Short mmCIF file of C-alpha atoms in Angstrom, two decimals:
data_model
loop_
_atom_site.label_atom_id
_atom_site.label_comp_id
_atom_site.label_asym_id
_atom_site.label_seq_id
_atom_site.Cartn_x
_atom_site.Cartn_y
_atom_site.Cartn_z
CA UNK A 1 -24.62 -2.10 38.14
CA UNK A 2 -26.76 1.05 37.66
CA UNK A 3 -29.97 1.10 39.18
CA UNK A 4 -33.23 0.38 36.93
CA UNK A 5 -36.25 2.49 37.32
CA UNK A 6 -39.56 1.84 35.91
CA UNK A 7 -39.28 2.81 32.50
CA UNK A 8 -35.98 0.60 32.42
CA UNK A 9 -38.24 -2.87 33.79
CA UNK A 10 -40.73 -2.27 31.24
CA UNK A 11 -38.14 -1.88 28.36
CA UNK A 12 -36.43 -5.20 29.24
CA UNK A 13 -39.91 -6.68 29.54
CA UNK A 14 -40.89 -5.61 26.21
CA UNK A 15 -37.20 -7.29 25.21
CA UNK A 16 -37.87 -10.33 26.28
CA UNK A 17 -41.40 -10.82 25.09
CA UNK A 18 -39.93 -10.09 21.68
CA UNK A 19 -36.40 -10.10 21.25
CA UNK A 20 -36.23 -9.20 17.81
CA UNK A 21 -38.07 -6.17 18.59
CA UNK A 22 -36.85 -3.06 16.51
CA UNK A 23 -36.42 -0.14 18.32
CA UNK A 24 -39.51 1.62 16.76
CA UNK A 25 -41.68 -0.83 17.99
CA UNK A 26 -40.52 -0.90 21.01
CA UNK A 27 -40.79 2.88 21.25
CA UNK A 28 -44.30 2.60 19.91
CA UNK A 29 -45.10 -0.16 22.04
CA UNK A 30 -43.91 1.65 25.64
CA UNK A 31 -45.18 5.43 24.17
CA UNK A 32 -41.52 6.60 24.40
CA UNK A 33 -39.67 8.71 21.74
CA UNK A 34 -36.96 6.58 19.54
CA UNK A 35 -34.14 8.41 20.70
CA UNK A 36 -35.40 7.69 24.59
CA UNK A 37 -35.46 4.21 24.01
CA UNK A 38 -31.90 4.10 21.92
CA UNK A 39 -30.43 6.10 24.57
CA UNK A 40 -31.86 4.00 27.61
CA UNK A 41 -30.87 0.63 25.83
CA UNK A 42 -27.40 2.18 25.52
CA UNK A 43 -26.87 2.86 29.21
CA UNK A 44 -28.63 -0.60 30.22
CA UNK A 45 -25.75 -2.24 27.84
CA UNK A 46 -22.92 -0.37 28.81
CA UNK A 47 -23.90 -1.14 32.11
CA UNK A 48 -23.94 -4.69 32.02
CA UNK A 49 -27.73 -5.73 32.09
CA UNK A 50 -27.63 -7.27 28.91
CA UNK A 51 -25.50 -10.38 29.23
CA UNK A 52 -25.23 -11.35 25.75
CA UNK A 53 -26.39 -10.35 22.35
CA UNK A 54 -26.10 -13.98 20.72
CA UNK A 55 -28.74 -16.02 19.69
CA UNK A 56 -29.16 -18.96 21.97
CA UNK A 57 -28.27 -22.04 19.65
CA UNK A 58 -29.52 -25.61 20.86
CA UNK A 59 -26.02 -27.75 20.67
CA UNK A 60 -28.52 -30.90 19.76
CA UNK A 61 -29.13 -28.73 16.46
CA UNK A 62 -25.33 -28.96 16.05
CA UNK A 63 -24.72 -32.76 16.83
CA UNK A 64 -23.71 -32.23 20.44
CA UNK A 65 -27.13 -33.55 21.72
CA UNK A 66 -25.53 -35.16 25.24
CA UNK A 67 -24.86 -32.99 27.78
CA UNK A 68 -23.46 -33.43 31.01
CA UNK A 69 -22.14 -30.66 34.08
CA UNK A 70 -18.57 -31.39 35.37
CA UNK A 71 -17.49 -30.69 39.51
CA UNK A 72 -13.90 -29.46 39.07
CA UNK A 73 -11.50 -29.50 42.27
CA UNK A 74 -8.34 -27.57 41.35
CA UNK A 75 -5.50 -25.61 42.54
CA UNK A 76 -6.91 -22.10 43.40
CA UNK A 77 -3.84 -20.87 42.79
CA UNK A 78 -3.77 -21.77 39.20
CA UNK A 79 -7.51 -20.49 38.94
CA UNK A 80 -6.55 -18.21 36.46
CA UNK A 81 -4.65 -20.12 33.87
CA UNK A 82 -7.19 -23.16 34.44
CA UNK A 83 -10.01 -21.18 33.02
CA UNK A 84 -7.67 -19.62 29.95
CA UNK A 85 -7.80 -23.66 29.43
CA UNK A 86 -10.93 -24.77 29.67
CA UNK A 87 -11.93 -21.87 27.41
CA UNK A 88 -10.22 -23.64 24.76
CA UNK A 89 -12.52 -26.46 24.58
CA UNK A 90 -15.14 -26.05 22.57
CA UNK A 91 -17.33 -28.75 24.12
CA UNK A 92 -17.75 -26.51 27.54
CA UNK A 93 -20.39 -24.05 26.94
CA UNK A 94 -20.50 -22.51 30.08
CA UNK A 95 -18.54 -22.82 33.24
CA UNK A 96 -19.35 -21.20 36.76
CA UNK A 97 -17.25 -20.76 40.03
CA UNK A 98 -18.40 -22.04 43.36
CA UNK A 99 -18.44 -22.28 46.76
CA UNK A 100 -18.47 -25.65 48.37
CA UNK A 101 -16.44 -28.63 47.62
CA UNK A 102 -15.77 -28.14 44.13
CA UNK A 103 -14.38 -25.02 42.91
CA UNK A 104 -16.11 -25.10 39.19
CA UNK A 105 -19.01 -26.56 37.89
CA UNK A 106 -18.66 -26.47 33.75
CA UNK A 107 -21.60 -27.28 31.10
CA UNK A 108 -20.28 -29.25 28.33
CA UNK A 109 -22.10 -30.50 25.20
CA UNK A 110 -20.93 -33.90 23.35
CA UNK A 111 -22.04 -36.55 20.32
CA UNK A 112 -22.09 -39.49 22.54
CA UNK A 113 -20.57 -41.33 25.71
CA UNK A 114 -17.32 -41.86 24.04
CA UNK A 115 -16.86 -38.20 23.27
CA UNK A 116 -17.88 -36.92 26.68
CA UNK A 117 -15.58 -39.64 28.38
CA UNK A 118 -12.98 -37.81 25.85
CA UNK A 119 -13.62 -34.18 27.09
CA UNK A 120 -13.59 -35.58 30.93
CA UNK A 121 -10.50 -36.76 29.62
CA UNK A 122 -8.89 -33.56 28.39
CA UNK A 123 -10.36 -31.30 31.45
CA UNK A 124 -8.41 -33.59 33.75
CA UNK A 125 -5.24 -33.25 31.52
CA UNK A 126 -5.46 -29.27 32.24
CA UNK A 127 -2.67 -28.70 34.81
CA UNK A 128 -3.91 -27.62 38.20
CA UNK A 129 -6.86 -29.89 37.62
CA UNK A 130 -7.09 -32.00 40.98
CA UNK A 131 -10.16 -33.75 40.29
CA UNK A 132 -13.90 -34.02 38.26
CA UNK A 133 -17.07 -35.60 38.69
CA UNK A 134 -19.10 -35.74 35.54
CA UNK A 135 -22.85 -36.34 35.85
CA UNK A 136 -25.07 -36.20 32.68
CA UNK A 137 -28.14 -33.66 32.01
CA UNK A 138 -31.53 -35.75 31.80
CA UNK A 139 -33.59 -32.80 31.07
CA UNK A 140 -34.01 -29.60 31.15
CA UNK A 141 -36.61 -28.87 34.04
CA UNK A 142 -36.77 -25.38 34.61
CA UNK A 143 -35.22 -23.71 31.37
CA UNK A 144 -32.66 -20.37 32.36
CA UNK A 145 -35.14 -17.55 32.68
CA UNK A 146 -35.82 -14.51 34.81
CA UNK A 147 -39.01 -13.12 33.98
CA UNK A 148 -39.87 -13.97 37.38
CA UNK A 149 -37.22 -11.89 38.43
CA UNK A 150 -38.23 -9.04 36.21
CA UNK A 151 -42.05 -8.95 37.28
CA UNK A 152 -40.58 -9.23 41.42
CA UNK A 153 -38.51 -6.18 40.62
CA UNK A 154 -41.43 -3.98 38.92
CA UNK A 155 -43.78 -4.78 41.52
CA UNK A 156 -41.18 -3.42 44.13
CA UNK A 157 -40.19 -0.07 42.02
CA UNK A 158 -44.28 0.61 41.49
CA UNK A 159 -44.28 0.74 45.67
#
């Protein structure tokens, strides 16, 4: 990951206070030339700061408005084929490895009860699969964000 200087943090700031921003405005906005501000969102993309260019979809718009994060115990071993799997189930929207006494905790999005019960169902089928623990998402406290993050690392560039 490259390092990000000043003129990088405010970029990404002006990003995510408007992510539709064109690159003009943006450009206008910071007092930097187009080309300076193509250029520098190039480099910050190729370089991996940018996680993802997709709009983020609710999957209650789509029907799937139960979701629920699965603890996964499996065969480390088999690590590799066992997320090939799980990537062909379209109910898990996101899945992360850990440390601790699970190995994977996965973010999966269902209709109902009966639908999540099937997905449980079909994760524990995957081979290598020792065990899961399925508990169900309430709410959404403290929605993914790192603008805290952003502001923490432009206050230690400025020093």
């Amino acid at each position: 990951m490259t390092s990000l200087d000043h003129v990088d943090l405010e970029l990404i700031a002006a990003l995510s206070a408007d992510p539709r921003a064109t690159v003009v405005a943006l450009a206008e906005k910071l007092r930097l030339s187009r080309n300076t501000v193509q250029a520098r969102m190039a480099r910050l993309d190729q370089s991996g700061v940018f996680q993802s260019f997709e709009r983020s979809i609710s999957p209650a718009a789509l029907g799937f408005p139960l979701q629920a994060f699965v603890s996964i115990g499996l065969d480390q071993s088999r690590l590799p084929q066992i997320i090939e799997e799980l990537r062909r189930v379209p109910e898990v929207v996101e899945a992360h490895g850990v440390s601790g006494q699970v190995d994977l905790f996965a973010l999966v999005a269902c209709r109902d009860a009966r639908h999540l019960f099937d997905v449980d169902a079909r994760i524990l089928a995957i081979p290598g699969i020792e065990r899961s623990e399925t508990r169900l998402v309430m709410s959404e406290s403290i929605p993914y964000r790192v603008t805290g993050l952003m502001e923490l690392a432009r206050r230690e560039t400025r020093r």
